[in-house]
mmCIF file of C-alpha atoms in Angstrom:
data_model
loop_
_atom_site.group_PDB
_atom_site.id
_atom_site.type_symbol
_atom_site.label_atom_id
_atom_site.label_comp_id
_atom_site.label_asym_id
_atom_site.label_seq_id
_atom_site.Cartn_x
_atom_site.Cartn_y
_atom_site.Cartn_z
ATOM 1 C CA GLY A 1 71.086 82.874 146.081
ATOM 2 C CA THR A 2 68.002 82.662 143.416
ATOM 3 C CA GLU A 3 65.155 80.378 142.221
ATOM 4 C CA ASP A 4 66.838 77.526 141.235
ATOM 5 C CA VAL A 5 66.869 76.150 137.494
ATOM 6 C CA ALA A 6 66.176 72.924 135.970
ATOM 7 C CA GLY A 7 66.855 71.387 132.640
ATOM 8 C CA GLU A 8 67.448 67.442 131.091
ATOM 9 C CA THR A 9 70.156 66.508 129.639
ATOM 10 C CA THR A 10 70.180 65.052 125.734
ATOM 11 C CA ALA A 11 70.820 61.727 124.648
ATOM 12 C CA ASP A 12 74.737 61.992 124.759
ATOM 13 C CA GLY A 13 74.418 62.693 128.084
ATOM 14 C CA THR A 14 75.171 66.852 127.724
ATOM 15 C CA PHE A 15 72.869 69.447 128.987
ATOM 16 C CA ARG A 16 72.777 73.297 128.419
ATOM 17 C CA ILE A 17 70.698 75.427 130.916
ATOM 18 C CA PRO A 18 70.349 79.215 130.452
ATOM 19 C CA VAL A 19 71.163 81.053 133.858
ATOM 20 C CA LYS A 20 69.887 84.392 134.206
ATOM 21 C CA LEU A 21 72.891 86.753 135.938
ATOM 22 C CA ASP A 22 71.955 89.683 138.197
ATOM 23 C CA GLN A 23 74.024 92.429 135.687
ATOM 24 C CA SER A 24 74.294 95.063 139.067
ATOM 25 C CA ARG A 25 76.792 92.173 140.470
ATOM 26 C CA ARG A 26 80.145 90.651 139.117
ATOM 27 C CA GLU A 27 81.088 87.798 140.993
ATOM 28 C CA PHE A 28 78.891 84.682 141.086
ATOM 29 C CA THR A 29 79.097 81.011 142.468
ATOM 30 C CA LEU A 30 77.160 78.615 140.524
ATOM 31 C CA ARG A 31 76.605 74.467 141.756
ATOM 32 C CA VAL A 32 75.183 71.868 139.454
ATOM 33 C CA GLN A 33 73.601 68.838 141.333
ATOM 34 C CA GLN A 34 71.637 65.898 139.465
ATOM 35 C CA LYS A 35 67.988 65.934 140.652
ATOM 36 C CA PRO A 36 67.489 64.077 143.793
ATOM 37 C CA GLU A 37 65.667 60.960 142.592
ATOM 38 C CA GLU A 38 68.426 60.396 139.770
ATOM 39 C CA GLY A 39 71.234 60.755 141.985
ATOM 40 C CA SER A 40 73.677 62.293 143.946
ATOM 41 C CA ALA A 41 76.097 64.055 141.457
ATOM 42 C CA ASP A 42 77.430 67.274 142.592
ATOM 43 C CA SER A 43 79.932 69.542 140.559
ATOM 44 C CA GLY A 44 80.924 71.454 143.614
ATOM 45 C CA PRO A 45 80.856 75.579 143.749
ATOM 46 C CA LEU A 46 81.769 77.094 140.108
ATOM 47 C CA VAL A 47 82.866 80.712 140.316
ATOM 48 C CA LEU A 48 81.979 83.131 137.409
ATOM 49 C CA ILE A 49 83.009 86.710 136.723
ATOM 50 C CA LEU A 50 80.374 88.959 134.751
ATOM 51 C CA ASP A 51 82.872 91.083 132.788
ATOM 52 C CA THR A 52 80.288 93.977 131.498
ATOM 53 C CA VAL A 53 83.019 96.614 131.359
ATOM 54 C CA PRO A 54 84.320 97.455 127.595
ATOM 55 C CA PRO A 55 88.168 97.402 127.402
ATOM 56 C CA GLU A 56 90.193 100.788 127.395
ATOM 57 C CA ILE A 57 92.461 102.025 125.103
ATOM 58 C CA THR A 58 94.789 104.473 127.032
ATOM 59 C CA SER A 59 97.071 105.762 123.910
ATOM 60 C CA ILE A 60 97.781 105.453 120.334
ATOM 61 C CA ALA A 61 100.822 106.399 118.539
ATOM 62 C CA PHE A 62 102.456 106.489 114.619
ATOM 63 C CA SER A 63 105.410 106.174 113.705
ATOM 64 C CA PRO A 64 106.641 108.575 111.822
ATOM 65 C CA GLU A 65 103.999 110.597 113.434
ATOM 66 C CA LYS A 66 103.480 112.506 110.088
ATOM 67 C CA PRO A 67 104.761 110.165 107.152
ATOM 68 C CA ASN A 68 104.777 110.949 103.378
ATOM 69 C CA PRO A 69 102.580 109.188 100.962
ATOM 70 C CA ARG A 70 103.094 105.655 100.524
ATOM 71 C CA ALA A 71 105.357 105.242 103.260
ATOM 72 C CA SER A 72 105.369 102.674 106.085
ATOM 73 C CA VAL A 73 103.711 103.674 108.802
ATOM 74 C CA LEU A 74 103.754 101.823 112.419
ATOM 75 C CA ALA A 75 100.576 102.404 114.289
ATOM 76 C CA ILE A 76 101.063 101.462 118.276
ATOM 77 C CA ALA A 77 98.264 101.180 120.707
ATOM 78 C CA ILE A 78 98.338 100.575 124.418
ATOM 79 C CA ALA A 79 94.920 98.894 125.713
ATOM 80 C CA GLU A 80 93.697 95.943 128.038
ATOM 81 C CA PRO A 81 96.063 92.921 127.554
ATOM 82 C CA HIS A 82 94.790 89.607 125.982
ATOM 83 C CA LEU A 83 92.337 91.102 123.641
ATOM 84 C CA LYS A 84 90.029 89.044 121.666
ATOM 85 C CA ASN A 85 90.079 91.854 118.702
ATOM 86 C CA PHE A 86 91.840 94.850 118.138
ATOM 87 C CA HIS A 87 91.712 96.739 114.519
ATOM 88 C CA MET A 88 91.925 99.668 113.242
ATOM 89 C CA ARG A 89 89.545 101.319 110.392
ATOM 90 C CA LEU A 90 90.758 103.599 107.742
ATOM 91 C CA THR A 91 88.562 105.517 104.952
ATOM 92 C CA GLU A 92 91.102 107.091 102.640
ATOM 93 C CA THR A 93 88.614 108.276 100.297
ATOM 94 C CA PRO A 94 84.972 109.397 101.584
ATOM 95 C CA GLY A 95 82.293 107.346 100.829
ATOM 96 C CA ASN A 96 84.389 104.168 100.209
ATOM 97 C CA ASP A 97 84.310 101.054 102.457
ATOM 98 C CA PRO A 98 87.580 101.704 104.743
ATOM 99 C CA THR A 99 90.344 99.144 105.177
ATOM 100 C CA VAL A 100 90.555 97.313 107.830
ATOM 101 C CA ILE A 101 93.870 96.755 109.699
ATOM 102 C CA PRO A 102 94.285 94.055 112.199
ATOM 103 C CA LEU A 103 96.804 95.045 115.330
ATOM 104 C CA GLU A 104 98.388 92.161 117.101
ATOM 105 C CA GLU A 105 99.667 91.919 120.362
ATOM 106 C CA THR A 106 103.034 92.262 120.894
ATOM 107 C CA SER A 107 105.418 89.957 123.547
ATOM 108 C CA THR A 108 104.967 93.152 125.913
ATOM 109 C CA ALA A 109 101.076 92.320 127.544
ATOM 110 C CA GLY A 110 98.956 94.937 126.107
ATOM 111 C CA THR A 111 100.703 97.118 123.145
ATOM 112 C CA TYR A 112 99.446 96.055 120.159
ATOM 113 C CA GLN A 113 101.284 97.245 116.617
ATOM 114 C CA SER A 114 100.578 96.972 113.318
ATOM 115 C CA LEU A 115 102.795 98.182 109.633
ATOM 116 C CA PHE A 116 100.870 99.640 107.141
ATOM 117 C CA THR A 117 101.253 101.928 103.892
ATOM 118 C CA ALA A 118 100.457 105.609 104.306
ATOM 119 C CA PRO A 119 97.253 106.847 101.820
ATOM 120 C CA ASN A 120 97.923 110.218 99.545
ATOM 121 C CA ILE A 121 98.934 113.729 101.408
ATOM 122 C CA GLY A 122 96.146 114.530 103.441
ATOM 123 C CA SER A 123 94.401 114.567 107.284
ATOM 124 C CA TYR A 124 92.555 111.440 108.257
ATOM 125 C CA GLN A 125 90.790 109.823 111.666
ATOM 126 C CA PRO A 126 90.951 106.450 111.945
ATOM 127 C CA LEU A 127 88.511 104.017 113.960
ATOM 128 C CA PHE A 128 90.418 101.688 116.738
ATOM 129 C CA HIS A 129 88.034 98.821 117.687
ATOM 130 C CA ALA A 130 89.192 96.701 120.234
ATOM 131 C CA GLU A 131 87.059 93.848 121.910
ATOM 132 C CA ASP A 132 87.720 91.618 124.977
ATOM 133 C CA GLU A 133 86.607 87.881 125.453
ATOM 134 C CA ALA A 134 83.384 88.598 126.985
ATOM 135 C CA GLY A 135 82.676 90.430 124.400
ATOM 136 C CA ASN A 136 82.765 94.127 125.177
ATOM 137 C CA SER A 137 83.663 96.646 122.855
ATOM 138 C CA THR A 138 84.942 100.405 122.360
ATOM 139 C CA GLU A 139 86.285 102.254 119.801
ATOM 140 C CA LEU A 140 88.268 105.727 119.351
ATOM 141 C CA ARG A 141 89.355 108.018 116.951
ATOM 142 C CA SER A 142 92.681 109.007 116.399
ATOM 143 C CA MET A 143 94.574 112.019 114.046
ATOM 144 C CA LEU A 144 96.926 110.626 111.339
ATOM 145 C CA THR A 145 98.166 113.711 108.985
ATOM 146 C CA VAL A 146 100.181 112.865 105.669
ATOM 147 C CA ILE A 147 102.605 115.226 104.396
ATOM 148 C CA PRO A 148 104.240 115.898 101.138
ATOM 149 C CA LYS A 149 107.906 114.221 100.686
ATOM 150 C CA PRO A 150 110.229 117.169 101.591
ATOM 151 C CA LEU A 151 112.618 118.305 98.580
ATOM 152 C CA SER A 152 116.202 117.188 98.969
ATOM 153 C CA LYS A 153 119.266 119.395 100.326
ATOM 154 C CA VAL A 154 121.150 121.246 97.413
ATOM 155 C CA GLU A 155 124.425 119.567 97.491
ATOM 156 C CA ASN A 156 127.507 120.746 95.912
ATOM 157 C CA VAL A 157 127.802 124.690 96.001
ATOM 158 C CA ARG A 158 130.719 126.699 94.994
ATOM 159 C CA GLY A 159 131.204 129.851 94.044
ATOM 160 C CA LYS A 160 133.942 132.204 92.625
ATOM 161 C CA ALA A 161 134.104 136.189 92.632
ATOM 162 C CA LYS A 162 134.009 137.714 89.087
ATOM 163 C CA GLY A 163 134.782 141.529 89.127
ATOM 164 C CA THR A 164 131.814 142.409 91.660
ATOM 165 C CA THR A 165 129.681 139.464 91.027
ATOM 166 C CA ALA A 166 129.747 136.168 92.844
ATOM 167 C CA VAL A 167 129.036 133.405 90.019
ATOM 168 C CA LEU A 168 127.494 129.994 91.450
ATOM 169 C CA GLU A 169 127.369 126.510 90.423
ATOM 170 C CA TRP A 170 125.675 123.740 92.469
ATOM 171 C CA ASP A 171 124.073 120.205 91.712
ATOM 172 C CA LEU A 172 120.674 119.613 90.054
ATOM 173 C CA VAL A 173 118.380 118.016 92.948
ATOM 174 C CA PRO A 174 116.492 114.458 92.093
ATOM 175 C CA ASP A 175 113.149 116.124 92.652
ATOM 176 C CA ASP A 176 110.640 118.342 90.457
ATOM 177 C CA VAL A 177 111.264 121.006 92.035
ATOM 178 C CA ASP A 178 110.192 125.357 90.026
ATOM 179 C CA GLY A 179 113.557 126.487 91.356
ATOM 180 C CA TYR A 180 116.248 127.572 93.909
ATOM 181 C CA ARG A 181 116.692 129.792 96.529
ATOM 182 C CA ILE A 182 119.781 131.755 97.038
ATOM 183 C CA TYR A 183 120.311 132.884 100.461
ATOM 184 C CA VAL A 184 123.168 135.568 100.877
ATOM 185 C CA GLY A 185 124.676 137.042 103.970
ATOM 186 C CA GLU A 186 128.212 137.839 105.352
ATOM 187 C CA ASP A 187 128.261 135.592 108.239
ATOM 188 C CA PRO A 188 127.426 131.509 107.168
ATOM 189 C CA LEU A 189 124.807 131.389 110.046
ATOM 190 C CA GLN A 190 123.017 134.487 109.014
ATOM 191 C CA ALA A 191 121.230 135.064 105.585
ATOM 192 C CA LEU A 192 121.158 139.533 104.910
ATOM 193 C CA TYR A 193 118.484 138.511 101.987
ATOM 194 C CA SER A 194 117.473 135.497 99.301
ATOM 195 C CA LEU A 195 116.793 135.503 95.438
ATOM 196 C CA ASN A 196 115.022 133.269 93.478
ATOM 197 C CA THR A 197 116.083 131.779 90.241
ATOM 198 C CA GLY A 198 112.624 130.998 89.064
ATOM 199 C CA ARG A 199 113.717 128.067 87.066
ATOM 200 C CA PRO A 200 115.700 124.544 87.890
ATOM 201 C CA THR A 201 118.861 125.820 86.750
ATOM 202 C CA THR A 202 122.426 124.872 88.228
ATOM 203 C CA HIS A 203 123.812 128.416 87.818
ATOM 204 C CA ALA A 204 123.654 132.121 88.546
ATOM 205 C CA THR A 205 125.569 135.233 89.284
ATOM 206 C CA VAL A 206 124.684 137.328 92.093
ATOM 207 C CA SER A 207 125.797 140.759 91.378
ATOM 208 C CA GLY A 208 126.405 144.034 93.622
ATOM 209 C CA LEU A 209 128.530 142.777 95.774
ATOM 210 C CA LEU A 210 131.183 145.450 97.504
ATOM 211 C CA PRO A 211 134.913 145.250 96.921
ATOM 212 C CA GLY A 212 136.671 143.572 99.478
ATOM 213 C CA LYS A 213 133.977 141.541 101.272
ATOM 214 C CA THR A 214 133.586 137.867 102.316
ATOM 215 C CA TYR A 215 130.199 136.414 101.408
ATOM 216 C CA TYR A 216 128.585 133.060 101.641
ATOM 217 C CA PHE A 217 125.893 132.015 99.513
ATOM 218 C CA SER A 218 123.173 128.720 100.689
ATOM 219 C CA LEU A 219 121.105 127.209 98.567
ATOM 220 C CA THR A 220 116.936 125.668 99.132
ATOM 221 C CA ALA A 221 115.255 124.112 96.085
ATOM 222 C CA VAL A 222 111.854 125.634 95.775
ATOM 223 C CA LYS A 223 108.437 123.927 94.735
ATOM 224 C CA GLY A 224 105.363 125.896 95.329
ATOM 225 C CA ASP A 225 105.103 126.512 98.996
ATOM 226 C CA GLN A 226 107.216 123.849 99.702
ATOM 227 C CA GLU A 227 111.113 124.458 100.280
ATOM 228 C CA SER A 228 113.767 121.988 101.378
ATOM 229 C CA ALA A 229 113.741 121.705 104.716
ATOM 230 C CA GLU A 230 117.756 122.221 105.489
ATOM 231 C CA LYS A 231 120.062 124.977 103.668
ATOM 232 C CA SER A 232 122.962 123.457 101.682
ATOM 233 C CA THR A 233 126.714 123.757 102.875
ATOM 234 C CA PRO A 234 127.564 127.670 102.302
ATOM 235 C CA ALA A 235 129.654 128.531 99.781
ATOM 236 C CA LYS A 236 132.395 131.147 100.600
ATOM 237 C CA VAL A 237 132.901 133.985 98.094
ATOM 238 C CA GLU A 238 136.089 136.641 98.748
ATOM 239 C CA ILE A 239 134.746 139.482 96.459
ATOM 240 C CA ILE A 240 137.749 141.357 94.750
ATOM 241 C CA GLY A 241 139.103 144.961 96.211
ATOM 242 C CA LEU A 242 139.884 146.684 98.712
ATOM 243 C CA ILE A 243 137.723 148.699 101.872
ATOM 244 C CA LEU A 244 138.858 151.705 102.131
ATOM 245 C CA THR A 245 138.037 153.344 105.749
ATOM 246 C CA VAL A 246 138.618 157.273 106.071
ATOM 247 C CA ILE A 247 138.378 158.586 109.684
ATOM 248 C CA ASP A 248 138.025 162.861 110.268
ATOM 249 C CA GLY A 249 141.283 163.994 112.276
ATOM 250 C CA ASP A 250 142.210 167.391 113.400
ATOM 251 C CA SER A 251 142.944 169.228 109.577
ATOM 252 C CA SER A 252 143.482 165.378 108.271
ATOM 253 C CA LEU A 253 141.942 162.231 107.228
ATOM 254 C CA LEU A 254 143.418 158.768 108.544
ATOM 255 C CA LEU A 255 142.890 156.474 105.476
ATOM 256 C CA GLU A 256 142.793 152.658 106.367
ATOM 257 C CA TRP A 257 142.579 149.046 104.124
ATOM 258 C CA PRO A 258 143.734 145.717 104.160
ATOM 259 C CA ASN A 259 147.221 144.510 103.571
#
């Protein structure tokens, strides 16, 4: 629907003729013909689609969501299928060049993923870059948080009574820790209070306990403001002695104690 453009073939019979397209339109029909004086060859209608829309990145996720340093992380992105180029730029140290990590399309069209190694502890903003076959591109920033490796669970806690004191022992955790935290309670699921060992030992005594009572002791490892995510299996200790209950009566006292 516009003025024809003309050009000449090269010595081997090929030709390249620039055709300016209206950017406001998407679909075009072209036809290539020989000059009338040179013959009647005709290509017939050639339909072209002008793609000026950048690809869309609909979602980005990391697995695990909050990895530990140097752990393997899977980056997963959902975007337009069959992209020409899709990669992630991750800057580990400010001022340094980013690491370019290509994402490959999986058997599920539009799903791209890549396995990479998590950087050191901190928060990062990786930049995802998508480019389609037409040269359109888009970029999207995401958030990656790398957290310290959690402290190990304390194992094999055992205890015994010695007077009104509980003597506790446990296995040393494989981590470098400042000490251990002992949770004390009369219910295995609920602690009344806690106390710290203050050093990486494998035994402790808890005194001032009431005779005839049963106590449960659970431990966690502690380093700075970090603590084991899970408490140990509680150790049960029965303190030797009787609990005497006294009930007022009319000119009498009722004494009760366990067998």
